[in-house]
mmCIF file of C-alpha atoms in Angstrom:
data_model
loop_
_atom_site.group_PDB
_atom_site.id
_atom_site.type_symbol
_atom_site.label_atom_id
_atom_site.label_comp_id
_atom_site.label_asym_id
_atom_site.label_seq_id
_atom_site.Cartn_x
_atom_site.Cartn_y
_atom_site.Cartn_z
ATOM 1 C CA UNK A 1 -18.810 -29.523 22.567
ATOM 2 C CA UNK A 2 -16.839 -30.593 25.375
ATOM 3 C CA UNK A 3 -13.444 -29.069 26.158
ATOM 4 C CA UNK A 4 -11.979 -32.723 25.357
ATOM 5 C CA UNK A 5 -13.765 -33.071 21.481
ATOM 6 C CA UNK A 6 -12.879 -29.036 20.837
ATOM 7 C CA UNK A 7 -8.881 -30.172 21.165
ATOM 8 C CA UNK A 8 -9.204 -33.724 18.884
ATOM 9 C CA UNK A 9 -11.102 -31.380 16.330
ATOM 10 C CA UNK A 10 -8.304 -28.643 16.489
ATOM 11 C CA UNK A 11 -5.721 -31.567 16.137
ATOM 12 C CA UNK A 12 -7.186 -33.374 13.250
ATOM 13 C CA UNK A 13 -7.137 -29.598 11.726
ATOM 14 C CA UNK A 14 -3.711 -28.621 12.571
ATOM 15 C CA UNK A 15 -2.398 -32.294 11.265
ATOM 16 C CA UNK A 16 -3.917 -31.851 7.738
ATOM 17 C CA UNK A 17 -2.457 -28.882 7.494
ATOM 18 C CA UNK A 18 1.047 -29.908 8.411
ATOM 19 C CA UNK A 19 0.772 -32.957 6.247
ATOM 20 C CA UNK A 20 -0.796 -30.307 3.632
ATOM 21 C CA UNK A 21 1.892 -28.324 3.802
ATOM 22 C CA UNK A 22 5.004 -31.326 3.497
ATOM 23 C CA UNK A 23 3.314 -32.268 0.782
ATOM 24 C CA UNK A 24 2.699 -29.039 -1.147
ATOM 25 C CA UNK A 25 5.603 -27.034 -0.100
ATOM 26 C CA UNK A 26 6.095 -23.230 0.843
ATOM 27 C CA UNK A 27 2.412 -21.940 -0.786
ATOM 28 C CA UNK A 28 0.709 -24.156 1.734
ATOM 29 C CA UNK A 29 2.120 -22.792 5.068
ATOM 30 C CA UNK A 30 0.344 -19.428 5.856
ATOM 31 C CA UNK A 31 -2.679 -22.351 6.296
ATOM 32 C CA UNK A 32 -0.153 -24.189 8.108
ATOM 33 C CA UNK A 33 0.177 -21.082 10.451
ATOM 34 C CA UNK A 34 -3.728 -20.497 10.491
ATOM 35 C CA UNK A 35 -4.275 -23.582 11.755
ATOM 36 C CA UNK A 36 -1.775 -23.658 14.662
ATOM 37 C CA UNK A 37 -2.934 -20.414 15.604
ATOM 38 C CA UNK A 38 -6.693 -21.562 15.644
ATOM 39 C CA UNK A 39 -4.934 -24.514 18.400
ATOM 40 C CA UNK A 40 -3.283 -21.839 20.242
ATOM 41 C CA UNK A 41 -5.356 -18.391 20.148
ATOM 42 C CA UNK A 42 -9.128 -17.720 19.773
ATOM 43 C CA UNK A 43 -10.973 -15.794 16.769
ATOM 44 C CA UNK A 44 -10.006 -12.837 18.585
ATOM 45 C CA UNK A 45 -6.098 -13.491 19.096
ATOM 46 C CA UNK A 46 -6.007 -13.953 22.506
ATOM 47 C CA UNK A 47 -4.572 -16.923 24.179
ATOM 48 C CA UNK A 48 -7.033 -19.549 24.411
ATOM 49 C CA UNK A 49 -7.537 -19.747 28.320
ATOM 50 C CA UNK A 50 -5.782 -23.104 29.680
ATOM 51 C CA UNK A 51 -6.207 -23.454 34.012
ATOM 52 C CA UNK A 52 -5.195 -26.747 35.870
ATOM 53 C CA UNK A 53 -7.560 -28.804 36.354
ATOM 54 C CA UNK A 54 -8.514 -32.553 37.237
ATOM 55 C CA UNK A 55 -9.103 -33.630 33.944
ATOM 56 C CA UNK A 56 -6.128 -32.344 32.656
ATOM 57 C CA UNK A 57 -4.126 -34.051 35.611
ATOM 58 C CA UNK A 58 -6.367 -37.399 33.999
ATOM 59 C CA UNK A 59 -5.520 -36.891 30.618
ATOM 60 C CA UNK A 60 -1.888 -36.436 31.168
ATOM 61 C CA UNK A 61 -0.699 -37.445 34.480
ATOM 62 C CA UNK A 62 0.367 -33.989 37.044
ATOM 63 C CA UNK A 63 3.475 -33.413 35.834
ATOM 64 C CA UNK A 64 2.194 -33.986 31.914
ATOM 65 C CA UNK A 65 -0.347 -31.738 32.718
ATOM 66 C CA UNK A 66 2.226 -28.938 33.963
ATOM 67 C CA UNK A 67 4.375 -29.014 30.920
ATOM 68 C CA UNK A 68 1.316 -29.324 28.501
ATOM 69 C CA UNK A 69 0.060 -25.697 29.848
ATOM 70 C CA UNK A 70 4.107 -24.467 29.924
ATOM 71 C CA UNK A 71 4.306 -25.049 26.443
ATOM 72 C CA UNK A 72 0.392 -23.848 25.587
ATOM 73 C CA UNK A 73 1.488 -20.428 27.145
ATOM 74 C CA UNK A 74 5.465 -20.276 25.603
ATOM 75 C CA UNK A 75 4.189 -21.749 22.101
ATOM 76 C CA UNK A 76 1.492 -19.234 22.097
ATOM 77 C CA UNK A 77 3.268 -16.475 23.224
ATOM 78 C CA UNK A 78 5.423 -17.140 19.940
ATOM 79 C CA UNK A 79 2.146 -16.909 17.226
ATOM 80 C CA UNK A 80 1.220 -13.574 19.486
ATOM 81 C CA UNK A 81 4.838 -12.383 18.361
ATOM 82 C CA UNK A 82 4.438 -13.961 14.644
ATOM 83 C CA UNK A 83 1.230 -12.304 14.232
ATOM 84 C CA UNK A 84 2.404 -8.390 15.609
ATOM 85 C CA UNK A 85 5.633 -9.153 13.149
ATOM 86 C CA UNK A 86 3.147 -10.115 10.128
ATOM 87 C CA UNK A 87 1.151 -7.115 11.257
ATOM 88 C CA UNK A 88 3.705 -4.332 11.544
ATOM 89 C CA UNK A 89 5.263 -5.946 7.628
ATOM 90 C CA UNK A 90 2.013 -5.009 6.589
ATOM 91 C CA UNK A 91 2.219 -1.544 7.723
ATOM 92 C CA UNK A 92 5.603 -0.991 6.766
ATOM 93 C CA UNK A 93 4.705 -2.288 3.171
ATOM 94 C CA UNK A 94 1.160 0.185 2.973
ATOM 95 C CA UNK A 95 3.826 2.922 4.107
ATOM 96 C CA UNK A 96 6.222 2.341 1.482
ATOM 97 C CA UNK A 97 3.795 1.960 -1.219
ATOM 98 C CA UNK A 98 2.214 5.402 0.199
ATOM 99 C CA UNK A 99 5.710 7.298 0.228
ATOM 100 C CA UNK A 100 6.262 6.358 -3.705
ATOM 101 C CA UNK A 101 2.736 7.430 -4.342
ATOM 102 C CA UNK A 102 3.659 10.574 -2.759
ATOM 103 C CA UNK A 103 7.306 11.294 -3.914
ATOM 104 C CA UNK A 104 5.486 10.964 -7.787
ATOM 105 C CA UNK A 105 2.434 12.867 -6.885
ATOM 106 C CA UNK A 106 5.322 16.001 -5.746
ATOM 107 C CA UNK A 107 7.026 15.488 -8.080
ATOM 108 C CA UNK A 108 4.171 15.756 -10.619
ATOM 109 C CA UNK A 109 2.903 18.786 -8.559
ATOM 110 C CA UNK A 110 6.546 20.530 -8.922
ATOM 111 C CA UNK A 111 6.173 20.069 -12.503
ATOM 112 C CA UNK A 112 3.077 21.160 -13.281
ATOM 113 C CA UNK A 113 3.723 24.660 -10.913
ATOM 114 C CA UNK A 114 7.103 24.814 -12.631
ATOM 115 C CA UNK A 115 5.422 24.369 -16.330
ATOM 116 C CA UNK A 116 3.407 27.743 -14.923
ATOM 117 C CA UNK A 117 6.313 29.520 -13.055
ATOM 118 C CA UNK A 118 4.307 29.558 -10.107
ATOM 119 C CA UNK A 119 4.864 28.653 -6.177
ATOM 120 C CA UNK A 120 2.298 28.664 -3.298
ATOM 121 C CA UNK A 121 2.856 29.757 0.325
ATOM 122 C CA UNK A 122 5.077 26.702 1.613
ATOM 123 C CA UNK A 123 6.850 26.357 -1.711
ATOM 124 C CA UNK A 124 8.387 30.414 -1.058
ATOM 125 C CA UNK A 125 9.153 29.304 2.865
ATOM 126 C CA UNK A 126 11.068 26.683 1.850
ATOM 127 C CA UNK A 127 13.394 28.240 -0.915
ATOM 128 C CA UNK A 128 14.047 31.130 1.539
ATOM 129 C CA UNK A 129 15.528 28.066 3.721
ATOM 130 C CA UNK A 130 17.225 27.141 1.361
ATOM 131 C CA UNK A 131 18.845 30.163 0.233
ATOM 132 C CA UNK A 132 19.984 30.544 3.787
ATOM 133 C CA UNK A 133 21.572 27.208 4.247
ATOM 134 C CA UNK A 134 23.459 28.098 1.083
ATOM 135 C CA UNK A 135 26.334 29.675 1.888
ATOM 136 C CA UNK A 136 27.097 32.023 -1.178
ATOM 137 C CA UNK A 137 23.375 32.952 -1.121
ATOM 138 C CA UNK A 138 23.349 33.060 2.752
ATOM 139 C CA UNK A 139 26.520 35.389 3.026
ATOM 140 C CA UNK A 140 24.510 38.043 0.642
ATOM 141 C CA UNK A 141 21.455 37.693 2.273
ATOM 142 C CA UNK A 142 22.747 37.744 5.798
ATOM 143 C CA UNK A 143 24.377 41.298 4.847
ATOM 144 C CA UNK A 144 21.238 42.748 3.419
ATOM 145 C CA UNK A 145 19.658 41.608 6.502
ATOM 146 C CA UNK A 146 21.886 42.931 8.926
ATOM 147 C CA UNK A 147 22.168 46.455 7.120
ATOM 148 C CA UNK A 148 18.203 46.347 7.601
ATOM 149 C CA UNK A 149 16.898 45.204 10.653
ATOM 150 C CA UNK A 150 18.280 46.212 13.836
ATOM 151 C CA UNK A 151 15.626 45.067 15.997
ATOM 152 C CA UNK A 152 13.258 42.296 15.278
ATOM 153 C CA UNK A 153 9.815 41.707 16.476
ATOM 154 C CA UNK A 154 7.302 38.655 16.200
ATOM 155 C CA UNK A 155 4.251 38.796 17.798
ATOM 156 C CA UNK A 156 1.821 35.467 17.677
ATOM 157 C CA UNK A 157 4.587 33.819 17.570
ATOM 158 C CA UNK A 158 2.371 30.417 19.170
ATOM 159 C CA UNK A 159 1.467 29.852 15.247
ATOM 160 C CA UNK A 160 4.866 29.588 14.259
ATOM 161 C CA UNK A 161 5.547 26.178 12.138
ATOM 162 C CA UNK A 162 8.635 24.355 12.110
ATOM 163 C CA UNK A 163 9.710 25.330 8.957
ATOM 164 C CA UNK A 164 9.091 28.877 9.614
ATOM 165 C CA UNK A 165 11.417 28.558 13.280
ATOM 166 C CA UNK A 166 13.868 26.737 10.540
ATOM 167 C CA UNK A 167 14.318 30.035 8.943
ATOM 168 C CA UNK A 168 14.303 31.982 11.629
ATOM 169 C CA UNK A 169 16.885 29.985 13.379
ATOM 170 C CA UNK A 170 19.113 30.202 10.190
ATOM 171 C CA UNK A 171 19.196 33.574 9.817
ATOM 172 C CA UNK A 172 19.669 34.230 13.960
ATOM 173 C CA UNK A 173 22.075 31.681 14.215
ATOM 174 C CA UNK A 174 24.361 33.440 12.255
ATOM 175 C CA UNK A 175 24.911 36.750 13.753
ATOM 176 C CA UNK A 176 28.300 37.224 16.172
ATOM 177 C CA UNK A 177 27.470 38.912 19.224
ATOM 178 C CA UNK A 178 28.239 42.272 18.172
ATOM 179 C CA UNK A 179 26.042 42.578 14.782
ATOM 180 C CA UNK A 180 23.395 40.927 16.534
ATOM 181 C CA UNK A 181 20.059 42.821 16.263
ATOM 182 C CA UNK A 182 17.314 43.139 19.422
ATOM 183 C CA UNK A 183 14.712 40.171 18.822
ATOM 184 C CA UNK A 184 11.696 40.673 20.855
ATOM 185 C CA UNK A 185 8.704 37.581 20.663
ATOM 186 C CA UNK A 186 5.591 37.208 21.512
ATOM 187 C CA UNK A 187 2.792 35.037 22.147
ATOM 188 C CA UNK A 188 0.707 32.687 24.528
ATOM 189 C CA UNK A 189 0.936 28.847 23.344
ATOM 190 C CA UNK A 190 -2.325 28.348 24.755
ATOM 191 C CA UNK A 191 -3.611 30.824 22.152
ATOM 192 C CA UNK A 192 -2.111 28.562 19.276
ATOM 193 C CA UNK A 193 -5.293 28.101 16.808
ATOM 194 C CA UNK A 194 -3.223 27.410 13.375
ATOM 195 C CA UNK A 195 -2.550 23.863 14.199
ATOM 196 C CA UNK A 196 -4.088 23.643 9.980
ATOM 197 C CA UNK A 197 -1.196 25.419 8.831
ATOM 198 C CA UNK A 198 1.106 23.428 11.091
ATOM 199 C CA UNK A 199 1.766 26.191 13.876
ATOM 200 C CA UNK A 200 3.240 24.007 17.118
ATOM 201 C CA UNK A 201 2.996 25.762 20.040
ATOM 202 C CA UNK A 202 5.988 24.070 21.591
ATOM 203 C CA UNK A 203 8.290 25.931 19.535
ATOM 204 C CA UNK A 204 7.448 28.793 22.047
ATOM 205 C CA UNK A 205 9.787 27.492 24.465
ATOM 206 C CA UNK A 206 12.558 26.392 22.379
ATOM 207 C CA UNK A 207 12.526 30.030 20.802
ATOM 208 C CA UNK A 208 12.885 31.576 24.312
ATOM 209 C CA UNK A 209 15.253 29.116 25.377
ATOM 210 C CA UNK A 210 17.527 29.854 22.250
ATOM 211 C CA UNK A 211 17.329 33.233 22.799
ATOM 212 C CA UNK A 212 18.037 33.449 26.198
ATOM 213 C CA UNK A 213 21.427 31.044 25.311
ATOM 214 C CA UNK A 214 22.601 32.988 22.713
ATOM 215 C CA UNK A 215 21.012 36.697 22.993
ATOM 216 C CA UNK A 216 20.946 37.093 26.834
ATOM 217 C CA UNK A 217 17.167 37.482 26.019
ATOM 218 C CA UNK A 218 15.137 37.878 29.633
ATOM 219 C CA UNK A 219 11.892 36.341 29.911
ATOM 220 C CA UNK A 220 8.749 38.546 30.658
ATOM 221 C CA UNK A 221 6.082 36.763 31.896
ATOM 222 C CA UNK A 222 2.201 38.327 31.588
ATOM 223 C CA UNK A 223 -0.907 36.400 34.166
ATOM 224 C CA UNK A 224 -2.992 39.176 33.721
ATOM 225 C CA UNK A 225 -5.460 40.064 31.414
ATOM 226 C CA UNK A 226 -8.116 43.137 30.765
ATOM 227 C CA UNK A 227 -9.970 41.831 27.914
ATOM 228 C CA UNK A 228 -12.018 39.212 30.666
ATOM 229 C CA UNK A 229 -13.700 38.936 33.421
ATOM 230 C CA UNK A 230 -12.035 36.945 36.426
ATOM 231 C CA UNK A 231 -15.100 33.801 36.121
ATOM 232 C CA UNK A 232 -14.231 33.466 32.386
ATOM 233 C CA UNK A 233 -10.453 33.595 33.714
ATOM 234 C CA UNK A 234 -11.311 30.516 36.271
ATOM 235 C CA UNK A 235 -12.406 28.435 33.255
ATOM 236 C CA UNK A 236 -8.955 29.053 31.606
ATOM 237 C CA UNK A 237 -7.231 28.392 34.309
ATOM 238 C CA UNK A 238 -9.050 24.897 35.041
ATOM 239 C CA UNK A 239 -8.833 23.775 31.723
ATOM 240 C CA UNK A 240 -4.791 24.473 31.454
ATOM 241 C CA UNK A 241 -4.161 23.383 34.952
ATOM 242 C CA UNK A 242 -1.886 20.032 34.947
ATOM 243 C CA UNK A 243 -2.101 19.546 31.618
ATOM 244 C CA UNK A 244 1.474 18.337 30.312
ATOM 245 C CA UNK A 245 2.021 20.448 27.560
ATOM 246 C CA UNK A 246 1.491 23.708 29.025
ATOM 247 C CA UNK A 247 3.598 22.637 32.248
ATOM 248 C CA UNK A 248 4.638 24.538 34.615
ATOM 249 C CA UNK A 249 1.138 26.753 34.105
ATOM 250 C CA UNK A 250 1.097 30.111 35.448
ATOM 251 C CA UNK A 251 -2.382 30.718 36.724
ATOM 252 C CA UNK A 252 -4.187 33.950 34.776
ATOM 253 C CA UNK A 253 -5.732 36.562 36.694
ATOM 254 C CA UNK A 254 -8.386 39.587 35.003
ATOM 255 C CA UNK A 255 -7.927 43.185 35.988
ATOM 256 C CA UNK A 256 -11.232 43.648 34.658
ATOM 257 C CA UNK A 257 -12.137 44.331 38.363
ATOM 258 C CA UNK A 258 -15.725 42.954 39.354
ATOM 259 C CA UNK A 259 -16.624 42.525 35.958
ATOM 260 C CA UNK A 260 -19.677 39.887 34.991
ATOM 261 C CA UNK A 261 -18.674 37.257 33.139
ATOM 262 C CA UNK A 262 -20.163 33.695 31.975
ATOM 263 C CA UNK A 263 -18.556 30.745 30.287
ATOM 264 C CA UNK A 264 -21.640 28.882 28.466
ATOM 265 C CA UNK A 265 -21.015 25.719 26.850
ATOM 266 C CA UNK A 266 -23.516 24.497 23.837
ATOM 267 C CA UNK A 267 -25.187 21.347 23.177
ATOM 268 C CA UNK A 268 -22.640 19.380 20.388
ATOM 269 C CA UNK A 269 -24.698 19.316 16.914
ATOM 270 C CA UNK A 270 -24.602 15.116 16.129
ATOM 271 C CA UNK A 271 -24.728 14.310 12.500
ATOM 272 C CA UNK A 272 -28.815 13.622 11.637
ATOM 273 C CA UNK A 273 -29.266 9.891 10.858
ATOM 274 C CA UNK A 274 -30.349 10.587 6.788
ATOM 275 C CA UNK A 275 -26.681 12.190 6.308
ATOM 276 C CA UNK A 276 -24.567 9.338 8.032
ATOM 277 C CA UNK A 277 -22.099 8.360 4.964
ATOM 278 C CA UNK A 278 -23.794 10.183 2.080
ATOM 279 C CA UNK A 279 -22.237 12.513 -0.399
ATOM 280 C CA UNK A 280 -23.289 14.834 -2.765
ATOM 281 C CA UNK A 281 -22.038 12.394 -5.798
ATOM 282 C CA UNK A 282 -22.922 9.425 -6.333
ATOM 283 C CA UNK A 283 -19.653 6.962 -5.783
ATOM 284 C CA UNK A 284 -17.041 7.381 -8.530
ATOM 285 C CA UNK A 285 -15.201 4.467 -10.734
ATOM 286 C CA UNK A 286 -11.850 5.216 -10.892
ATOM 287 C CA UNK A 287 -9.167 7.418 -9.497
ATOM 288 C CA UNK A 288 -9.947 11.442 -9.010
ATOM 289 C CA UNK A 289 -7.179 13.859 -10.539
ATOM 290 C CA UNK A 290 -6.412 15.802 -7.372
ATOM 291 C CA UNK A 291 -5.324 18.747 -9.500
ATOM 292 C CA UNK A 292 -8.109 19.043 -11.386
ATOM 293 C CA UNK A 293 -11.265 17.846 -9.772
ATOM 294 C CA UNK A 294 -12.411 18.438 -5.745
ATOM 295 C CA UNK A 295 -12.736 15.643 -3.691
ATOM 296 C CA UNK A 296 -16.610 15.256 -2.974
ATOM 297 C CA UNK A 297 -17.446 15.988 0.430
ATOM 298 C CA UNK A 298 -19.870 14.392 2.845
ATOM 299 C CA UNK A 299 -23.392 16.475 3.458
ATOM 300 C CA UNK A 300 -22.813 17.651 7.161
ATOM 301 C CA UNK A 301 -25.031 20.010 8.322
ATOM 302 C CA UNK A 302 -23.562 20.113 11.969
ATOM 303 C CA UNK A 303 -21.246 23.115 11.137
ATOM 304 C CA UNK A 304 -24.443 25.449 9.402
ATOM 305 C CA UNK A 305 -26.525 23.881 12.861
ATOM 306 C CA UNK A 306 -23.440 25.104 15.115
ATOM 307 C CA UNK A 307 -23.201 28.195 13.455
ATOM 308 C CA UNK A 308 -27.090 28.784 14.003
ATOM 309 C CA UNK A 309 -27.203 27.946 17.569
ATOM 310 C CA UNK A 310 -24.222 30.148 18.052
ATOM 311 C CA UNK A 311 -26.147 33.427 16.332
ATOM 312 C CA UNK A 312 -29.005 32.543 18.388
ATOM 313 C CA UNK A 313 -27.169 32.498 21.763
ATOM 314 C CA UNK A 314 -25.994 35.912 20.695
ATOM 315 C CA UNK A 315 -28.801 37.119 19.853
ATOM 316 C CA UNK A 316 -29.888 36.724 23.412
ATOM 317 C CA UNK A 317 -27.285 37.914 24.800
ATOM 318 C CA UNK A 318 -27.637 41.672 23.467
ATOM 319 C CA UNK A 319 -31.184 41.194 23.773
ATOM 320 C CA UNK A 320 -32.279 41.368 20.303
ATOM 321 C CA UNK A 321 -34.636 38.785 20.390
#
C-alpha cells in the first residue's frame, strides 16, 4: 500500500468516526480518539514518521507541505500527552482502589488481633511511638528512662527501620543537655542484610549526623578488618567503589597479614523449563482468605540447587570430598 492510499484509508476512518461520534454523542468518542490516534501514531504509539519529500511538495504545494508536517508533529505531540494523561488516570484509579482494599483489609486485621488481645512485632513498635509522641505518656516514660539508662548502645545499627529510628529519635530528642545519657552506635551500612524487615541503611548517616548536632557525638571511623584476607578485601572494595549510596567510600584494608584468600563466584541456578509458571495447586476460583489459608507458591527448585552447589563447594574446600 502506497504511502498515498495508507492516508485516504486513515481519513475515511477518522471521518466515520467523527461523523459517528456527532451523531451518537459522548459514548462514541474514545473511538473518536482511537481513530485520530491511528492518523497520528503507529500501533506502537510513536509518531508516525513524516520527512519532506517531493511528493509531499506535489500533493500540497512547498509551503502546504511545511505546515501539513508542523501540524502532524504539534497535533501528535498532543494524543502523546492525551494518552500519558489517560495512562497515569488509570494508575491513579488501580491505586485508589488498592489503598481502600488495604485500609479494610487493616482494619479487618486490627480486629481480628484485637478480638484475641494479641499484637505482632510491628504492631508493639508502633504503640511504643505512640506512647512517646503522647505527651502525658511520654513525660512518664521519658523519666523512667532517664532514671535507667545512662549510656546507650546500638550495635548493627545498618538494620535499623524507619520506624524503629522514629522511636529512637523521640525518646533522644527529648533530653536537655544535661540529663542527656552517652549514646554510642554502631554498624557498617554496607553490612545492611534486613532490607525484609525494612532496615535502610541510610539511616546510618542521619543517626550520626543527629548525634553529632545535638550530642557533640565524634565520629570513629574503622577501614580495617581481621576477620579477611586483603584479596577478599579487594573484592569489597571494587564492588563499593563509586557506587552512590555508599559515597564518599572509605577503602577497607585486612590486618590479616599475608593471609590466603579467594572470592569464588557460582554459576546462577535458572529455573528448569518443566517448573516455569507451575504451582503446587491447581488454579483457584475465587478469592483466598489471607488469614486463613497460604498463598500457593510456585515449585522453584533453584534455592534447594543453590543450596547444594554451595555444600558442595564447601565440601571441597576442607577437603572432605
Amino acid at each position: 500500500m502506497s504511502e498515498l492510499e495508507r492516508d485516504k484509508k486513515l481519513a475515511q476512518q477518522l471521518s466515520a468516526a467523527l461523523v459517528a461520534g456527532e451523531s451518537e454523542g459522548f459514548n462514541q468518542w474514545p473511538e473518536c480518539f482511537a481513530a485520530l490516534s491511528a492518523v497520528f501514531l503507529t500501533q506502537s504509539h510513536s509518531l508516525r514518521a513524516r520527512k519532506p519529500s517531493k511528493a509531499l511538495d506535489k500533493r500540497f504545494g512547498a509551503d502546504g507541505a511545511a505546515r501539513f508536517l508542523e501540524q502532524h508533529g504539534r497535533l501528535g505531540g498532543q494524543i502523546l500527552l492525551c494518552l500519558q494523561q489517560q495512562s497515569e488516570e488509570g494508575v491513579y484509579r488501580f491505586n485508589r482502589h488498592t489503598c481502600r482494599v488495604f485500609q479494610a483489609f487493616l482494619a479487618h486485621v486490627d480486629a481480628f488481633k484485637a478480638a484475641r488481645r494479641q499484637i505482632d512485632f510491628v504492631d508493639a513498635e508502633w504503640r511504643v511511638l505512640q506512647l512517646l509522641r503522647d505527651e502525658p505518656a511520654a513525660a512518664f516514660l521519658q523519666a523512667r528512662l532517664d532514671a535507667r539508662y545512662s549510656h546507650v548502645l546500638l550495635d548493627e545499627f545498618q538494620d535499623t527501620n524507619p520506624l524503629q529510628w522514629q522511636i529512637l529519635l523521640a525518646w533522644l530528642d527529648a533530653y536537655s543537655d544535661a540529663t542527656r545519657p552517652g549514646v554510642f552506635l554502631v554498624g557498617d551500612p554496607k553490612q545492611s542484610i534486613y532490607r525484609f524487615r525494612r532496615a535502610e541503611p541510610k539511616l546510618f548517616a542521619a543517626a550520626a549526623e543527629f548525634l553529632e548536632n545535638n550530642f557533640a557525638a565524634a565520629r570513629c571511623e574503622q577501614d580495617t578488618t581481621r576477620r579477611n584476607a586483603q584479596p577478599i578485601v579487594d573484592v569489597v572494595n571494587a564492588l563499593f567503589l563509586g557506587v552512590p549510596e555508599f559515597e564518599p567510600f572509605r577503602e577497607q584494608y585486612s590486618l590479616a597479614g599475608s593471609a590466603a584468600g579467594r572470592v569464588e563466584l557460582l554459576p546462577l541456578c535458572v529455573a528448569e523449563k518443566e517448573e516455569e509458571g507451575e504451582t503446587n495447586a491447581s488454579p483457584r476460583e475465587g478469592l483466598r482468605d489471607p488469614l486463613n489459608e497460604a498463598d500457593s507458591e510456585p515449585v522453584d527448585s533453584r534455592r534447594r540447587r543453590e543450596a547444594e552447589h554451595v555444600a558442595a563447594k564447601i565440601r571441597q574446600i576442607v577437603g572432605a570430598d
